[in-house]
PDB file of C-alpha atoms in Angstrom:
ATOM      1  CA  UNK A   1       0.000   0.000   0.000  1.00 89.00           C
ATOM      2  CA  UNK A   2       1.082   3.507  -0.406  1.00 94.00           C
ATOM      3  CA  UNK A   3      -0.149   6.952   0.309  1.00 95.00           C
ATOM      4  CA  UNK A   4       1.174   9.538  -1.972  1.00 96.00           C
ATOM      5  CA  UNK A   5       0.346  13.526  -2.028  1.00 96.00           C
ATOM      6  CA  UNK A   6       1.491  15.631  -5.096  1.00 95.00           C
ATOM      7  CA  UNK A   7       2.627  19.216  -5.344  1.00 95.00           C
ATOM      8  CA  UNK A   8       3.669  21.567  -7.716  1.00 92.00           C
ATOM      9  CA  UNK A   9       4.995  23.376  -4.365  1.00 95.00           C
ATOM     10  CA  UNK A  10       8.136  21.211  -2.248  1.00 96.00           C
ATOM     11  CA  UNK A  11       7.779  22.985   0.606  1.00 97.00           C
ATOM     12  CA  UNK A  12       4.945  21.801   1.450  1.00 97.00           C
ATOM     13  CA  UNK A  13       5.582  18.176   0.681  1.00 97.00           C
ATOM     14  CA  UNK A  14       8.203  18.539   3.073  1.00 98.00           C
ATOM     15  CA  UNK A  15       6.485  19.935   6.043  1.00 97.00           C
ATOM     16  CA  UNK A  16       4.476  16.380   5.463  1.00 96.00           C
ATOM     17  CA  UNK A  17       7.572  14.889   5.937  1.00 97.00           C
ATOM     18  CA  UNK A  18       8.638  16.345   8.477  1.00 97.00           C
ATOM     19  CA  UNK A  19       5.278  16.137  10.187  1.00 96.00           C
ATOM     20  CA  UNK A  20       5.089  12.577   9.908  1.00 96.00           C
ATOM     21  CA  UNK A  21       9.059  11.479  10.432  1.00 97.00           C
ATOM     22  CA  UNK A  22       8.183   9.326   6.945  1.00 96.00           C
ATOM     23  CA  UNK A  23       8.398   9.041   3.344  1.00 97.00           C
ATOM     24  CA  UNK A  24      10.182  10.290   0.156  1.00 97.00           C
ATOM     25  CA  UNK A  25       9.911  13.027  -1.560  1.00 97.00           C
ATOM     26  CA  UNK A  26      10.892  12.936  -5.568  1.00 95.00           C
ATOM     27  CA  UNK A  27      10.115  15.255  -8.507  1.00 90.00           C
ATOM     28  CA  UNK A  28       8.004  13.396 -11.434  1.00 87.00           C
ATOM     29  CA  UNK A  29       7.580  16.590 -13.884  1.00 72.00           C
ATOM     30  CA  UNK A  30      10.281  15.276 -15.108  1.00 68.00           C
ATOM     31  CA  UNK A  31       8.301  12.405 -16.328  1.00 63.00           C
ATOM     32  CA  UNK A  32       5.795  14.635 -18.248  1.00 66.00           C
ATOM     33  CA  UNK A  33       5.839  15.636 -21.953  1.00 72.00           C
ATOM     34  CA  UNK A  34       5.359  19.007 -21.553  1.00 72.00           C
ATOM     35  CA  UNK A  35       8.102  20.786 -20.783  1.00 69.00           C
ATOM     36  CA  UNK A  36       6.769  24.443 -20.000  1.00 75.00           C
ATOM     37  CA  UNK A  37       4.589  22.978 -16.840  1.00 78.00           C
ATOM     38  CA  UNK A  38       5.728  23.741 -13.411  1.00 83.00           C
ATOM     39  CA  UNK A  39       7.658  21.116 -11.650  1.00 85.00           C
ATOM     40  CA  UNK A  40       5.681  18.455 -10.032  1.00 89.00           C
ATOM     41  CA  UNK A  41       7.002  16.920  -6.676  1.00 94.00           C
ATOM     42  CA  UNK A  42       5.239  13.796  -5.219  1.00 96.00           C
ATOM     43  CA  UNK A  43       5.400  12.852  -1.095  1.00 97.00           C
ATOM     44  CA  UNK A  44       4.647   9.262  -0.600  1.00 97.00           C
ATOM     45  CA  UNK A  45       5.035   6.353   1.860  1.00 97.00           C
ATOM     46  CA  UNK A  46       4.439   2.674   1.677  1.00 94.00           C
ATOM     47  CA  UNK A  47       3.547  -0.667   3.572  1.00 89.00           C
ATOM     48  CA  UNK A  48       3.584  -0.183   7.202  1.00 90.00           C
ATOM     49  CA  UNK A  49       4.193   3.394   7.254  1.00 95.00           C
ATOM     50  CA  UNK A  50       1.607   4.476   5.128  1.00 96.00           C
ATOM     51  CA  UNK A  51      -0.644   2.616   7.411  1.00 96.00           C
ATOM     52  CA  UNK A  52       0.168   5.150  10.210  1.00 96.00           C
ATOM     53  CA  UNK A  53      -0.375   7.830   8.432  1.00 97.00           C
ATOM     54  CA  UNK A  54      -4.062   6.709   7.212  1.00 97.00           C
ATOM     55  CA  UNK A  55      -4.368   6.334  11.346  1.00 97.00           C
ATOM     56  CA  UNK A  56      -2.784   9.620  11.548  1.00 96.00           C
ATOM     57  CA  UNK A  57      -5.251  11.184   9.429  1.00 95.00           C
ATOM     58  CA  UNK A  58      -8.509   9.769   9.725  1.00 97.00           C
ATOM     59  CA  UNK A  59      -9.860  12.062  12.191  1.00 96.00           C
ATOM     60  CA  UNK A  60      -9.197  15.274  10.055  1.00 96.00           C
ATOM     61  CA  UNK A  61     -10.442  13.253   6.549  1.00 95.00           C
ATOM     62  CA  UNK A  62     -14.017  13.532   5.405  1.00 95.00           C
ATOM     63  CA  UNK A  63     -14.138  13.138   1.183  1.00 93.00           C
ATOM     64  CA  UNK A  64     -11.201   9.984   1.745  1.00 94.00           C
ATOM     65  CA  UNK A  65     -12.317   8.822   5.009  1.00 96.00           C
ATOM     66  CA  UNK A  66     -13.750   5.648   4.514  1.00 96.00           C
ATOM     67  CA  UNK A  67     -11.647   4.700   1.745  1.00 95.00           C
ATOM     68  CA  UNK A  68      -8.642   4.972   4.397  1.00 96.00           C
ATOM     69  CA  UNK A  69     -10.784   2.965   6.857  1.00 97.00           C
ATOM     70  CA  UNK A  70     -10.534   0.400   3.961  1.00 96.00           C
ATOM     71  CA  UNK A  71      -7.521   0.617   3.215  1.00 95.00           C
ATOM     72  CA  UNK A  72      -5.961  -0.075   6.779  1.00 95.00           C
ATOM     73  CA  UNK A  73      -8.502  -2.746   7.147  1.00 95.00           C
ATOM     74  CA  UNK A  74      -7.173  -4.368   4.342  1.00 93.00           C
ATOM     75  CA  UNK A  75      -3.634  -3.893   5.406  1.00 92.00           C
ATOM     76  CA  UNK A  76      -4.382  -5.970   8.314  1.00 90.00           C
ATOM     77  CA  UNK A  77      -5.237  -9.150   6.537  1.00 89.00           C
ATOM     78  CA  UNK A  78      -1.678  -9.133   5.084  1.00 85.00           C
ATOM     79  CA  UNK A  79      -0.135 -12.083   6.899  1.00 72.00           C
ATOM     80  CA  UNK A  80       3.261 -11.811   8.500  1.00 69.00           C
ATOM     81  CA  UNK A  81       5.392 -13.957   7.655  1.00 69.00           C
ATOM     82  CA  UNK A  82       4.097 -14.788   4.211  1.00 71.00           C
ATOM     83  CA  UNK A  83       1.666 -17.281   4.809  1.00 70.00           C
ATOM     84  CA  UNK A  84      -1.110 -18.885   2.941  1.00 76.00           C
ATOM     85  CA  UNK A  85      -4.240 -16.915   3.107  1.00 78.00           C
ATOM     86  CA  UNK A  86      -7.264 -18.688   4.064  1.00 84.00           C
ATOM     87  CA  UNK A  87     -10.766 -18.406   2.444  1.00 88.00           C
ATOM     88  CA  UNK A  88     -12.366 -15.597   5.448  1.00 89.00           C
ATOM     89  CA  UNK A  89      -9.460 -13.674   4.744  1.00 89.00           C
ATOM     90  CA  UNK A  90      -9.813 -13.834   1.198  1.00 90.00           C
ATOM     91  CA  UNK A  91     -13.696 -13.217   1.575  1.00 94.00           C
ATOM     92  CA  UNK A  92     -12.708  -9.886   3.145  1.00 94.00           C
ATOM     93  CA  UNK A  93     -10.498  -8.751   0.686  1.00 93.00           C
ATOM     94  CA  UNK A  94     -13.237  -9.294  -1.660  1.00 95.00           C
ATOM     95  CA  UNK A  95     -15.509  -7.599   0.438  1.00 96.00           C
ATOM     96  CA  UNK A  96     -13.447  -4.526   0.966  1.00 95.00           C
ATOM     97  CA  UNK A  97     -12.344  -4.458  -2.728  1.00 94.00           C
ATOM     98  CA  UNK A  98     -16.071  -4.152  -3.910  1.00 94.00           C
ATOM     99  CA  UNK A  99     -16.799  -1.670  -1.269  1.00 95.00           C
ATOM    100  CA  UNK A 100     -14.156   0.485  -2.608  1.00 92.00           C
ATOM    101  CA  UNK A 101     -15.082   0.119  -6.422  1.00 92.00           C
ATOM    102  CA  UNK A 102     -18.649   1.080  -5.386  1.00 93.00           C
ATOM    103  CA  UNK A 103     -16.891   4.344  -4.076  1.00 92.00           C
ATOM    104  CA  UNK A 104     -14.549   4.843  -6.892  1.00 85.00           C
ATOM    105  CA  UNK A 105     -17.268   3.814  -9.552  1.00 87.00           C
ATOM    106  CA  UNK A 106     -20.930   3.968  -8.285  1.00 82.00           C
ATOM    107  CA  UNK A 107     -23.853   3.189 -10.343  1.00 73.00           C
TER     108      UNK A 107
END
């Protein structure tokens, strides 16, 4: 899993990081065809640490809220050490995969 936040404006990317003690920060306008754009700079973190910062945030989020309820929830049925995943956990996933494509993509 990762949580990523872009910016056309660093500074701000790195008060996140500094805010949060996590994550990368890397420019990706450089990845973009047109040159005359400002620059683009992406925060993001991953696996366990974007995990605390869903925690983090929840109580502030209202649009992304429940999808970062999901999302955590999700996290938690990844087994540690790898380990075969048995059919309830799978069942969630499911579950919690459809919920979120209902949010993303409602009829």
């Amino acid at each position: 899993m990762k949580v990523r936040v872009g910016n056309t404006d660093e500074n701000s990317l790195k008060i996140l990081k500094e805010f949060f003690g996590l994550g990368r920060i890397i420019e990706i306008s450089k990845y973009v065809k047109y040159p005359n754009r400002k620059r683009i700079w992406l925060w993001y973190v991953d696996s366990d640490n974007a995990v605390e910062v869903l925690r983090r945030l929840i109580p502030y989020l209202q649009i992304k809220k429940r999808e970062a309820e999901i999302a955590i929830e999700f996290h938690s049925t990844i087994l540690k050490p790898w380990g075969q995943l048995d059919e309830g956990i799978m069942e969630k996933r499911e579950k919690l995969y459809l919920e979120l494509r209902s949010i993303h993509h409602p009829k």
